[in-house]
Amino acid sequence: MTKWFSQLEAQIDFKNKLMIIISYLWMHLESSAMDKVTLIIFWASTILAVLLLVLVALYVLWKRKSGRKIDE
């Protein structure tokens, strides 16, 4: 049970740090002279890049779990 609580605490700590970083970036970008279209393009490209990385990681894990080589 203690292991479960420590894992939950680590996840909450990671989420809090991630939210602090995102809010800092948002305030910095919003306070600069960039217009709203540039902000939308920046965040859309950032989200798409993160989604692409997650999909590649899931694909690699799926290939490893199935026991096949990645380069097949």
Coordinates of N, CA and C in Angstrom, one line a residue:
M1 N 0.8 -1.2 0.0 CA 0.0 0.0 0.0 C 0.9 1.3 0.0
T2 N 2.0 1.2 0.7 CA 2.9 2.4 0.8 C 3.5 2.6 -0.6
K3 N 3.8 1.6 -1.4 CA 4.3 1.7 -2.7 C 3.3 2.4 -3.6
W4 N 2.1 2.1 -3.5 CA 1.0 2.7 -4.3 C 0.9 4.2 -4.0
F5 N 1.0 4.5 -2.7 CA 0.9 5.9 -2.3 C 2.1 6.7 -2.8
S6 N 3.3 6.1 -2.7 CA 4.5 6.8 -3.2 C 4.4 7.0 -4.7
Q7 N 3.9 6.1 -5.5 CA 3.7 6.2 -6.9 C 2.7 7.3 -7.2
L8 N 1.6 7.4 -6.5 CA 0.6 8.4 -6.6 C 1.2 9.8 -6.3
E9 N 1.9 9.9 -5.3 CA 2.6 11.1 -4.9 C 3.5 11.6 -6.0
A10 N 4.3 10.7 -6.6 CA 5.2 11.0 -7.6 C 4.5 11.5 -8.9
Q11 N 3.3 10.9 -9.2 CA 2.5 11.4 -10.3 C 2.0 12.8 -10.1
I12 N 1.5 13.0 -8.9 CA 0.9 14.3 -8.6 C 2.0 15.4 -8.6
D13 N 3.2 15.0 -8.1 CA 4.3 16.0 -8.1 C 4.7 16.3 -9.6
F14 N 4.8 15.3 -10.4 CA 5.1 15.5 -11.8 C 4.1 16.4 -12.5
K15 N 2.8 16.1 -12.3 CA 1.8 16.9 -12.9 C 1.9 18.4 -12.4
N16 N 2.2 18.6 -11.1 CA 2.3 19.9 -10.6 C 3.4 20.7 -11.3
K17 N 4.6 20.0 -11.4 CA 5.7 20.6 -12.1 C 5.4 20.9 -13.5
L18 N 4.7 20.0 -14.2 CA 4.4 20.2 -15.6 C 3.5 21.4 -15.8
M19 N 2.5 21.6 -14.9 CA 1.6 22.7 -14.9 C 2.3 24.0 -14.6
I20 N 3.3 24.0 -13.7 CA 4.0 25.2 -13.5 C 4.8 25.6 -14.7
I21 N 5.4 24.7 -15.4 CA 6.2 25.0 -16.6 C 5.3 25.5 -17.7
I22 N 4.2 24.9 -17.9 CA 3.2 25.3 -18.9 C 2.7 26.7 -18.6
S23 N 2.3 26.9 -17.4 CA 1.8 28.3 -17.1 C 2.9 29.3 -17.2
Y24 N 4.1 29.0 -16.8 CA 5.2 30.0 -17.0 C 5.4 30.3 -18.5
L25 N 5.4 29.2 -19.4 CA 5.6 29.5 -20.8 C 4.4 30.3 -21.4
W26 N 3.2 30.0 -20.9 CA 2.1 30.7 -21.4 C 2.1 32.2 -21.0
M27 N 2.5 32.5 -19.8 CA 2.6 33.9 -19.4 C 3.7 34.6 -20.1
H28 N 4.8 33.9 -20.3 CA 5.9 34.5 -21.1 C 5.5 34.8 -22.5
L29 N 4.9 33.8 -23.2 CA 4.5 34.0 -24.6 C 3.4 35.1 -24.7
E30 N 2.5 35.1 -23.7 CA 1.3 36.0 -23.8 C 1.8 37.4 -23.5
S31 N 2.8 37.6 -22.7 CA 3.2 38.9 -22.4 C 4.1 39.5 -23.5
S32 N 4.6 38.7 -24.4 CA 5.5 39.2 -25.4 C 4.6 39.8 -26.5
A33 N 5.2 40.3 -27.5 CA 4.5 41.1 -28.6 C 3.9 40.2 -29.6
M34 N 3.8 38.9 -29.3 CA 3.2 38.0 -30.3 C 1.7 38.1 -30.4
D35 N 1.2 38.0 -31.5 CA -0.3 38.1 -31.6 C -0.9 36.7 -31.4
K36 N -2.2 36.7 -31.3 CA -2.9 35.4 -31.0 C -2.8 34.3 -32.0
V37 N -2.7 34.7 -33.3 CA -2.5 33.7 -34.3 C -1.2 32.9 -34.1
T38 N -0.1 33.7 -33.8 CA 1.2 33.0 -33.6 C 1.1 32.1 -32.3
L39 N 0.4 32.6 -31.3 CA 0.3 31.7 -30.1 C -0.5 30.4 -30.4
I40 N -1.5 30.5 -31.2 CA -2.3 29.3 -31.6 C -1.5 28.4 -32.4
I41 N -0.7 28.9 -33.4 CA 0.2 28.1 -34.2 C 1.2 27.4 -33.3
F42 N 1.8 28.2 -32.4 CA 2.9 27.6 -31.5 C 2.3 26.5 -30.7
W43 N 1.2 26.7 -30.0 CA 0.7 25.7 -29.2 C 0.1 24.5 -30.0
A44 N -0.4 24.7 -31.1 CA -0.9 23.6 -32.0 C 0.3 22.7 -32.4
S45 N 1.4 23.4 -32.8 CA 2.5 22.6 -33.3 C 3.2 21.9 -32.1
T46 N 3.2 22.5 -30.9 CA 3.7 21.8 -29.7 C 2.9 20.6 -29.4
I47 N 1.6 20.7 -29.4 CA 0.7 19.6 -29.0 C 0.8 18.5 -30.1
L48 N 0.9 18.8 -31.3 CA 1.1 17.8 -32.4 C 2.4 17.1 -32.2
A49 N 3.5 17.8 -31.9 CA 4.8 17.2 -31.7 C 4.8 16.2 -30.5
V50 N 4.1 16.6 -29.4 CA 4.0 15.7 -28.3 C 3.2 14.5 -28.6
L51 N 2.1 14.6 -29.3 CA 1.3 13.5 -29.7 C 2.0 12.6 -30.6
L52 N 2.8 13.1 -31.5 CA 3.7 12.3 -32.4 C 4.7 11.5 -31.6
L53 N 5.3 12.1 -30.6 CA 6.3 11.4 -29.8 C 5.6 10.2 -29.0
V54 N 4.4 10.5 -28.5 CA 3.6 9.5 -27.8 C 3.3 8.3 -28.7
L55 N 2.8 8.6 -29.9 CA 2.5 7.6 -30.8 C 3.7 6.7 -31.2
V56 N 4.8 7.3 -31.4 CA 6.0 6.6 -31.7 C 6.4 5.7 -30.6
A57 N 6.3 6.2 -29.4 CA 6.7 5.4 -28.2 C 5.7 4.3 -28.0
L58 N 4.4 4.5 -28.2 CA 3.5 3.4 -28.1 C 3.7 2.3 -29.2
Y59 N 4.1 2.8 -30.4 CA 4.4 1.8 -31.5 C 5.6 0.9 -31.1
V60 N 6.6 1.6 -30.6 CA 7.8 0.8 -30.2 C 7.5 -0.1 -29.1
L61 N 6.8 0.3 -28.1 CA 6.4 -0.6 -27.0 C 5.5 -1.8 -27.5
W62 N 4.6 -1.5 -28.5 CA 3.8 -2.6 -29.0 C 4.6 -3.6 -29.8
K63 N 5.6 -3.1 -30.6 CA 6.4 -4.0 -31.3 C 7.3 -4.8 -30.4
R64 N 7.8 -4.2 -29.3 CA 8.6 -5.0 -28.4 C 7.8 -6.0 -27.7
K65 N 6.6 -5.7 -27.3 CA 5.7 -6.6 -26.6 C 5.3 -7.8 -27.5
S66 N 5.1 -7.5 -28.7 CA 4.7 -8.6 -29.6 C 5.9 -9.5 -30.0
G67 N 7.1 -9.1 -29.7 CA 8.3 -9.9 -29.9 C 8.9 -9.8 -31.3
R68 N 8.4 -8.9 -32.1 CA 8.9 -8.7 -33.4 C 10.0 -7.6 -33.4
K69 N 10.9 -7.7 -34.4 CA 11.9 -6.6 -34.5 C 11.2 -5.3 -35.0
I70 N 11.8 -4.2 -34.6 CA 11.2 -2.9 -35.0 C 11.4 -2.6 -36.4
D71 N 12.5 -3.1 -37.0 CA 12.8 -2.8 -38.4 C 12.1 -3.7 -39.4
E72 N 11.2 -4.6 -39.0 CA 10.6 -5.5 -39.9 C 9.6 -4.7 -40.8

